[in-house]
Short mmCIF file of C-alpha atoms in Angstrom, two decimals:
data_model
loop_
_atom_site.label_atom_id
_atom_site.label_comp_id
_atom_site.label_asym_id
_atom_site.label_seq_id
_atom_site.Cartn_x
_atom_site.Cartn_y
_atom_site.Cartn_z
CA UNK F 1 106.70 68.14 126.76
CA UNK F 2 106.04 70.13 123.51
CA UNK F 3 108.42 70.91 121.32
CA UNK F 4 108.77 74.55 120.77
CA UNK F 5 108.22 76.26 117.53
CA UNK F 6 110.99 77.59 115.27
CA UNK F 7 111.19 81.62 115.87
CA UNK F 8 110.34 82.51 112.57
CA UNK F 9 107.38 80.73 112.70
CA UNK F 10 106.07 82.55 115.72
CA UNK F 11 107.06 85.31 114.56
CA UNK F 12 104.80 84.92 111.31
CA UNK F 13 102.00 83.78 113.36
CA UNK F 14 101.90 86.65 115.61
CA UNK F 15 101.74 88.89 111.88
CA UNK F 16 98.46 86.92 111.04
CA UNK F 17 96.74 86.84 114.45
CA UNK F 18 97.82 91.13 114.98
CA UNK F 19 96.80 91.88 111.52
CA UNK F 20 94.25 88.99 110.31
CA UNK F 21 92.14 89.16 113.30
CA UNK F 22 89.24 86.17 112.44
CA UNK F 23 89.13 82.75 110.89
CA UNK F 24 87.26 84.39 107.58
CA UNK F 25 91.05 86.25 106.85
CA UNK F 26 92.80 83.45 106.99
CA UNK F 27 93.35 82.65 103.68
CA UNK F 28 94.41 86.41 103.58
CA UNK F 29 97.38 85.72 105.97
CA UNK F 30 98.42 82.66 103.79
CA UNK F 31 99.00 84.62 100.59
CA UNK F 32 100.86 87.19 102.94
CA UNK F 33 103.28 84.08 104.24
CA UNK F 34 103.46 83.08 100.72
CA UNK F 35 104.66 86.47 99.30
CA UNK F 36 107.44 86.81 101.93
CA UNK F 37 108.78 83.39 101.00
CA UNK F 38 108.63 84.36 97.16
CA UNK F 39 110.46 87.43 97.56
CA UNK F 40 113.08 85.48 99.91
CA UNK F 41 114.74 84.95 96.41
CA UNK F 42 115.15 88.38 95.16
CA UNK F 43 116.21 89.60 98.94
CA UNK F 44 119.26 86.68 98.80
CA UNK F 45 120.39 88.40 95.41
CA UNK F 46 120.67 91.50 96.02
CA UNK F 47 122.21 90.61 100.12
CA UNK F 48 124.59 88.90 97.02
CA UNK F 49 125.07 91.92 95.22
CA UNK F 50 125.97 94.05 98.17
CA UNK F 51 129.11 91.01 99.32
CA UNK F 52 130.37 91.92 95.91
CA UNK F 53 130.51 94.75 95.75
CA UNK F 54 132.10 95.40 99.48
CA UNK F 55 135.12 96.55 98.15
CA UNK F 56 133.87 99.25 96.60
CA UNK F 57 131.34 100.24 99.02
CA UNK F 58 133.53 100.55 101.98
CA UNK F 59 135.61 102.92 99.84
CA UNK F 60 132.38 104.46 99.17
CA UNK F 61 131.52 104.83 102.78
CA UNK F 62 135.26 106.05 104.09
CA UNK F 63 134.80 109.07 101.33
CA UNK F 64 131.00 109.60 102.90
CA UNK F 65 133.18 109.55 106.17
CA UNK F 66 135.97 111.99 105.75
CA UNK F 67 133.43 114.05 104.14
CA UNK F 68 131.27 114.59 107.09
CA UNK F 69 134.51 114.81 109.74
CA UNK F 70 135.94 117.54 107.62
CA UNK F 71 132.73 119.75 107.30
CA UNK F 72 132.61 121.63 110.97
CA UNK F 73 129.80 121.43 112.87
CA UNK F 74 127.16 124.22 111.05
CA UNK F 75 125.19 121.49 110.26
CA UNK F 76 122.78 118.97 112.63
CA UNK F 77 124.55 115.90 113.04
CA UNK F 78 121.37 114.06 112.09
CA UNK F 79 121.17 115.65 108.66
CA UNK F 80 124.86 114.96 107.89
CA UNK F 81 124.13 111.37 108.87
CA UNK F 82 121.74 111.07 106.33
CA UNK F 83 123.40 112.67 103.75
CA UNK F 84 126.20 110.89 104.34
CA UNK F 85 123.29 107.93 104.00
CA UNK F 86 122.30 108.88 100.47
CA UNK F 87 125.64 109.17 99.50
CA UNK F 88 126.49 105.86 99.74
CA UNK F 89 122.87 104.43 98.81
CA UNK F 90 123.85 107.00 95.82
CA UNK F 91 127.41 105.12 95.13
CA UNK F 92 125.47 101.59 95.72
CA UNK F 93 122.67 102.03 93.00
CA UNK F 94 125.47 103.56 90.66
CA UNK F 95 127.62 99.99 90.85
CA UNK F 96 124.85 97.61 90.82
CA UNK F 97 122.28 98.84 88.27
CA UNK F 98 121.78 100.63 85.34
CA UNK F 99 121.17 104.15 85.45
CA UNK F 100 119.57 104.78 82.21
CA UNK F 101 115.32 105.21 82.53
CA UNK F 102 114.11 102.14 81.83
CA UNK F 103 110.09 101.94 81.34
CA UNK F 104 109.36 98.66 82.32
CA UNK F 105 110.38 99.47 85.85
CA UNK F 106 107.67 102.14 86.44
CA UNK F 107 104.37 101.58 86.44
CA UNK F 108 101.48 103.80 84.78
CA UNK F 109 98.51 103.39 86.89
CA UNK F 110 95.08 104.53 85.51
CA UNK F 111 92.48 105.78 87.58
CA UNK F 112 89.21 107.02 86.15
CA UNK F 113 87.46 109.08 88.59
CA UNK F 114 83.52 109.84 88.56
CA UNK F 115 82.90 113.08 89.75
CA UNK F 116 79.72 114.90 90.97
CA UNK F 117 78.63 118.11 89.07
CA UNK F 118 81.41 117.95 86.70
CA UNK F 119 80.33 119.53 83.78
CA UNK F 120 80.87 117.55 80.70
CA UNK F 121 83.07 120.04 79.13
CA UNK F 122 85.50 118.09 81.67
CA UNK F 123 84.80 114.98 80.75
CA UNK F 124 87.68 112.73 80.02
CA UNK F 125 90.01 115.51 81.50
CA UNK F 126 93.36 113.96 82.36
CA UNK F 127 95.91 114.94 85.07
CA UNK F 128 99.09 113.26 85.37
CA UNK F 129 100.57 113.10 89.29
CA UNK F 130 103.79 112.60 90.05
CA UNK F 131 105.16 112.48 94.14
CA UNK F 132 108.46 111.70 95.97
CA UNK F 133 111.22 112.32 93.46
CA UNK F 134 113.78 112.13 96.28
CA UNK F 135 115.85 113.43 93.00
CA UNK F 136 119.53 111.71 93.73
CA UNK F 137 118.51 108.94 95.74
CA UNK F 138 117.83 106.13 93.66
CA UNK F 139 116.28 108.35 91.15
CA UNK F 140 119.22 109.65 89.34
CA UNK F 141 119.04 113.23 87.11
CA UNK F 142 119.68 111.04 84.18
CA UNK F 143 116.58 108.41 84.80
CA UNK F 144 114.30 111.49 86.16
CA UNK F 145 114.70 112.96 82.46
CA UNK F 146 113.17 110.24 81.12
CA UNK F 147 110.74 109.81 83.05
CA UNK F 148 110.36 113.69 81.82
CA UNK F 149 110.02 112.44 78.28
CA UNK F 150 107.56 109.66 79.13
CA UNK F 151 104.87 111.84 81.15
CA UNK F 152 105.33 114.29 78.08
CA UNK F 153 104.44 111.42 75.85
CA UNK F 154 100.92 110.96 77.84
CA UNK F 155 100.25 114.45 76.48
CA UNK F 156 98.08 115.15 79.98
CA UNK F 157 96.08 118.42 80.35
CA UNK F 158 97.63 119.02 83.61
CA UNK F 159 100.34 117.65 85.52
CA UNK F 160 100.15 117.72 89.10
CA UNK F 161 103.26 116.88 91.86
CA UNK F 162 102.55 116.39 95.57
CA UNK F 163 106.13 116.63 97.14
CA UNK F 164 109.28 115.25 98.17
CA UNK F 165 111.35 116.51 95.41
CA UNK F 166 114.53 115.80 97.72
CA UNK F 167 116.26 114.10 100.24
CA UNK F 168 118.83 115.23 102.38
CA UNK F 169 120.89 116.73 99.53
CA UNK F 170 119.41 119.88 97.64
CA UNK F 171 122.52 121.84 96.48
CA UNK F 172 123.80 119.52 93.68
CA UNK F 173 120.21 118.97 92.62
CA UNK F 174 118.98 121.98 92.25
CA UNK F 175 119.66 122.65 88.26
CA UNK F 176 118.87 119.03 87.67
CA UNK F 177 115.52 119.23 89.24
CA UNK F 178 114.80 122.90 88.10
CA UNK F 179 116.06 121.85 84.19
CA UNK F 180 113.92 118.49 84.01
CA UNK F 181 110.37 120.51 86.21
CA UNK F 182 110.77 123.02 83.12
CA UNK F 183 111.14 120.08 80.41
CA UNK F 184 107.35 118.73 82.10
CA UNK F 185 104.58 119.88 79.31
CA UNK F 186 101.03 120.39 80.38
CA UNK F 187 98.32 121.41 77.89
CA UNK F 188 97.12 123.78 80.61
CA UNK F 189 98.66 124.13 83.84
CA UNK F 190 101.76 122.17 86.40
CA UNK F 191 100.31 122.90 90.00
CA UNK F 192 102.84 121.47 93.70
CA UNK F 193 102.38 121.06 97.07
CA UNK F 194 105.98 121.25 99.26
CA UNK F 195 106.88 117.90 101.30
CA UNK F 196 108.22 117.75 104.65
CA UNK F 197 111.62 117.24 102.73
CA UNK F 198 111.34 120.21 101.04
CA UNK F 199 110.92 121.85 104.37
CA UNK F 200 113.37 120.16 105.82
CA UNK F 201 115.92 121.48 102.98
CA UNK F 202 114.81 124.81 102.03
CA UNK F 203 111.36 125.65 101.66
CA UNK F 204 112.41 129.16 100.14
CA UNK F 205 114.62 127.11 97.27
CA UNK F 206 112.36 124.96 96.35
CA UNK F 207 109.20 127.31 95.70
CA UNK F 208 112.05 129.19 93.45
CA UNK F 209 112.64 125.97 91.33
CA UNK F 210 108.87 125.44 91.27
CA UNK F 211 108.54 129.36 90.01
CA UNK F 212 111.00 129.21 87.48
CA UNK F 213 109.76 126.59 85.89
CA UNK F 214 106.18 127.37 85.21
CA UNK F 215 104.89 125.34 88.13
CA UNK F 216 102.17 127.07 90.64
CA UNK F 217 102.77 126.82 93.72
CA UNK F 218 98.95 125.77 95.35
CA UNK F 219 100.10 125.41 98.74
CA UNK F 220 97.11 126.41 101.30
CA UNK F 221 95.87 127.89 98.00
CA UNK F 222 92.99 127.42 95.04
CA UNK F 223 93.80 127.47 91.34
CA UNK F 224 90.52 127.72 89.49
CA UNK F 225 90.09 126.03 85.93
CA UNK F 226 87.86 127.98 83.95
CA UNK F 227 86.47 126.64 80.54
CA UNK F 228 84.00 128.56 78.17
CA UNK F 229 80.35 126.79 77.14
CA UNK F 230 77.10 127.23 75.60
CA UNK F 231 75.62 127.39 79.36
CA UNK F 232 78.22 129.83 80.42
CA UNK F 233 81.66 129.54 82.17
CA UNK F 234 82.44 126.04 83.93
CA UNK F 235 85.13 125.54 86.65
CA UNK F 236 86.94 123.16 88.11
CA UNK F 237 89.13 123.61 91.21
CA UNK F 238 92.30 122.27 92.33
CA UNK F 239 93.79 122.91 95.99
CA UNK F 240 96.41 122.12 97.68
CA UNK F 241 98.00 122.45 101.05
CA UNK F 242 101.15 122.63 102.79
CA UNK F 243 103.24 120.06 104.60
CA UNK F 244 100.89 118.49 107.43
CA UNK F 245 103.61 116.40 108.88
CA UNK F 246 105.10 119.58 110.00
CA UNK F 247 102.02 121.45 110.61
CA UNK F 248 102.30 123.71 107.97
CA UNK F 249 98.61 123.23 106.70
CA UNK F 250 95.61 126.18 106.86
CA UNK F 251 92.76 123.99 105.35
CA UNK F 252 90.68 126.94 106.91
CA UNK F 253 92.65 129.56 104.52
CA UNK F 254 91.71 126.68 102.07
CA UNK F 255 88.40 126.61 102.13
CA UNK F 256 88.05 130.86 102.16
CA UNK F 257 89.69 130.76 99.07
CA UNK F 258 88.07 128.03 97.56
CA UNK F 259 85.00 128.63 95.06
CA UNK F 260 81.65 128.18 96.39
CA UNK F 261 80.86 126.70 92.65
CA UNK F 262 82.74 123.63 90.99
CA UNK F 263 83.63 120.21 92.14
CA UNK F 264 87.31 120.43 94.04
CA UNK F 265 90.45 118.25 94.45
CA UNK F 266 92.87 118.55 96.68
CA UNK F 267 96.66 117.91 96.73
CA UNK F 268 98.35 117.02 99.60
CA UNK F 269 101.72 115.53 100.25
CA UNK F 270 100.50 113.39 103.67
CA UNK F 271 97.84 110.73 102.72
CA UNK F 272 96.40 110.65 106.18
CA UNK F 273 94.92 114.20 105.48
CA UNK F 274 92.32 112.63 104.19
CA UNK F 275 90.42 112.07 107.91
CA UNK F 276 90.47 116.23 107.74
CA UNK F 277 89.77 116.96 104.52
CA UNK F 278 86.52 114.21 103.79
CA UNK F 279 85.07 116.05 106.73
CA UNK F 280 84.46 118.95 104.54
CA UNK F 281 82.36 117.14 102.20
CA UNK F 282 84.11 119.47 99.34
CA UNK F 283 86.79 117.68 97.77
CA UNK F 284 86.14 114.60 95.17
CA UNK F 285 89.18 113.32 95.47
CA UNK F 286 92.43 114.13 97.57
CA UNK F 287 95.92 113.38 95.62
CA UNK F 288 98.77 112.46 98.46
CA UNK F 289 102.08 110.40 98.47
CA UNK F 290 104.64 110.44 101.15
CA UNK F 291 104.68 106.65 102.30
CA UNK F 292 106.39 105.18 98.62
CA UNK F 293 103.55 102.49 99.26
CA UNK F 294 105.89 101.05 101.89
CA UNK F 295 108.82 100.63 99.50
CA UNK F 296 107.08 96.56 99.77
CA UNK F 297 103.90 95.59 98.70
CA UNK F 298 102.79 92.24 99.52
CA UNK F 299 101.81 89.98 97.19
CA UNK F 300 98.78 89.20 96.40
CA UNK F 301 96.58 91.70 98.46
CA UNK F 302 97.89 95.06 96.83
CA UNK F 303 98.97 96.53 100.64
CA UNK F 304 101.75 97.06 102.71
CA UNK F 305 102.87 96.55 106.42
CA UNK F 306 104.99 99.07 106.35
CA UNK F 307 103.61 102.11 107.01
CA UNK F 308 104.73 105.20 108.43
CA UNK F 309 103.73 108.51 110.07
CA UNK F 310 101.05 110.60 108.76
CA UNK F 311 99.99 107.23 105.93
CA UNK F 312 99.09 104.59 108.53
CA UNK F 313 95.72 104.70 107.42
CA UNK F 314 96.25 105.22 103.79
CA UNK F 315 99.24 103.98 102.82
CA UNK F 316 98.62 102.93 98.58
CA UNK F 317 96.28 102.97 95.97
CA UNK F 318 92.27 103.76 96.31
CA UNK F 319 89.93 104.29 99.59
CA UNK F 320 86.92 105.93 100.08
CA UNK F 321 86.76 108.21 103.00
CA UNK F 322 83.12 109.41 103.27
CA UNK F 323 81.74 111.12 100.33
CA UNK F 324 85.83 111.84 98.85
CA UNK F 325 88.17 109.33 96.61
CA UNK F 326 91.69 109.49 98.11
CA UNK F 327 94.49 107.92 96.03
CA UNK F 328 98.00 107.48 97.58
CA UNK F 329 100.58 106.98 94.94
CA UNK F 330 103.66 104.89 95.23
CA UNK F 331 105.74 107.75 94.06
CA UNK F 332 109.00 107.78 92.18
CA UNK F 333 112.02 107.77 94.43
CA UNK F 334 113.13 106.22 97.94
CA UNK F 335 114.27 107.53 101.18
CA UNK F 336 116.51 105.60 103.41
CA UNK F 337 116.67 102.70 101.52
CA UNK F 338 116.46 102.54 98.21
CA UNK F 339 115.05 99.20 97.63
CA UNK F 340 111.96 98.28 96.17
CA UNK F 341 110.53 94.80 96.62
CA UNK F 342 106.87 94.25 94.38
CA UNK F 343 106.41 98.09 94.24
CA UNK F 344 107.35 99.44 91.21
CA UNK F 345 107.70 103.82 91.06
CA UNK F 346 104.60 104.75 90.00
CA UNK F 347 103.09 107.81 87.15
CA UNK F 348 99.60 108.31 87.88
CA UNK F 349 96.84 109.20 85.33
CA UNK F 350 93.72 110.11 86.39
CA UNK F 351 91.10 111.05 84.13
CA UNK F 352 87.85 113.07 85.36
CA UNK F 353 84.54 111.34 84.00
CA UNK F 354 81.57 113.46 84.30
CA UNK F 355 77.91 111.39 85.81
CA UNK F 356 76.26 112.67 82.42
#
């Protein structure tokens, strides 16, 4: 009779055979068993950190609790459960880790993108993304103002921000996000698309912070980029559109608006808009976030499994979907937990390179 095989190692079979379908990936599925067991160290510390800290957390969670059973019911039960959620995830980062910015745990990620019938008067043209804030999750006021100061530093031409600026808590971060959008310094323009978070917490208050601090709002909209030459005037377009999760997109309205003239990029919070928008053979490259690169990268092959709605098929970094470049970033923050495991919060700089 054969002797049956540990759980775990079934288990980790089943991963290679569902996602390494083929004898060519195997060695694929190897570095995949070999990153889980690498990180098994860091997940043991922090399972570590968390026993230590009990105390403190259950007190943190009975606040969380009498909080939400003393608030009436003129909010959804879901959405107090997650605030209550943050809360403690809140209370948790705050007694475990420091919550000064730190630059060595964000990563600047350089893309250079080659784009057709860019005129060379936009050559070398930089534009500095940021996406998911999640402002007072794990990303604190205090560590979102220097990450302020560091974008600033880059000195980028235009700073772009695709979403997610909160969780489930908007009213004690509003001034913190509205003081530190205003602090951002672009030699020419800070352009947004809303999240489904931002929907989900106030659509209406969050285009406010975005006006009052010098951001455009380019959802289901066009901002042209005009620039003066010998050969006459020379554009480049940026678009963006709304929410897709929650259906809140008009690429048609897009597309009227847009310039028959100039190469185009588009923001978008949802990666997986992408499949829609390549079909248009218009945009260069599409700029998207949402999926926090699954919060998990594993080692070795620059992926994740984790992937959720709307960024199954794009869920980090670089792919080419027909004739268009679409880059998912890693974003800043975290939503429901806030733990990272090889995926650093990412600032990305992209810089336009003309074919000439």
């Amino acid at each position: 009779m054969a002797t049956k095989k540990p759980t775990a190692e079934r288990v980790m079979e089943g991963i290679q055979d569902i996602i390494f379908d083929g004898e060519e990936n195997k060695q694929k599925a190897a570095k995949i068993v070999q990153g889980i067991q690498e990180i098994k160290p860091k997940a043991e510390k922090v399972v570590k950190g968390i026993q230590e800290n009990k105390q403190k957390a259950e007190k943190v969670v009975q606040g969380i609790q009498d909080k939400i059973t003393s608030e009436g019911e003129d909010k959804p039960k879901a959405l107090k459960v997650r605030q209550g959620i943050q809360e403690i995830m809140t209370g948790s980062r705050e007694m475990m880790f420091n919550v000064d910015f730190d630059e060595s745990k964000f990563e600047l990620v350089k893309i250079n993108v080659k784009i057709k019938k860019l005129d060379p008067i936009f050559d070398g043209y930089t534009i500095v993304n940021i996406t998911d804030v999640h402002l007072g999750q794990w990303l604190s006021p205090k560590i979102f103002e220097g990450v302020v100061d560091y974008i600033n530093d880059l000195k980028p031409d235009m700073i772009t921000l695709t979403g997610d600026y909160v969780s489930y808590i908007l009213d004690k971060y509003e001034k913190p996000l509205e003081h530190a959008f205003k602090r951002l310094e672009a030699k020419d323009v800070k352009l947004a698309v809303l999240g489904n978070h931002d929907h989900w917490l106030g659509e209406k208050k969050i285009r406010e912070i975005l006006k009052n601090s010098d951001i455009i709002d380019v959802s289901n909209d066009v901002y042209t980029l005009k620039r003066d030459s010998e050969n006459g005037e020379k554009i480049l377009n940026i678009a963006g559109v709304d929410s897709y999760m929650l259906g809140k997109d008009n690429l048609n309205q897009v597309m009227e608006r847009l310039p028959k003239e100039g190469p185009a990029i588009l923001l978008v919070h949802e990666p997986d808009f992408a499949k829609k928008s390549s079909k248009t053979n218009r945009f260069a490259l599409q700029i998207s976030g949402h999926s926090h690169g699954g919060q998990f990268i594993i080692p070795g092959t620059g992926t994740t499994i984790f992937r959720g709605a709307y960024s199954t098929k794009y869920p980090v970094g670089k792919y080419k979907v027909g004739n268009m470049l679409q880059y998912t970033s890693k974003g800043l923050g975290t939503n429901v937990f806030w733990m990272r495991i090889n995926c650093k919060p990412e600032i990305t700089l992209f810089t336009l390179k003309s074919e000439h």
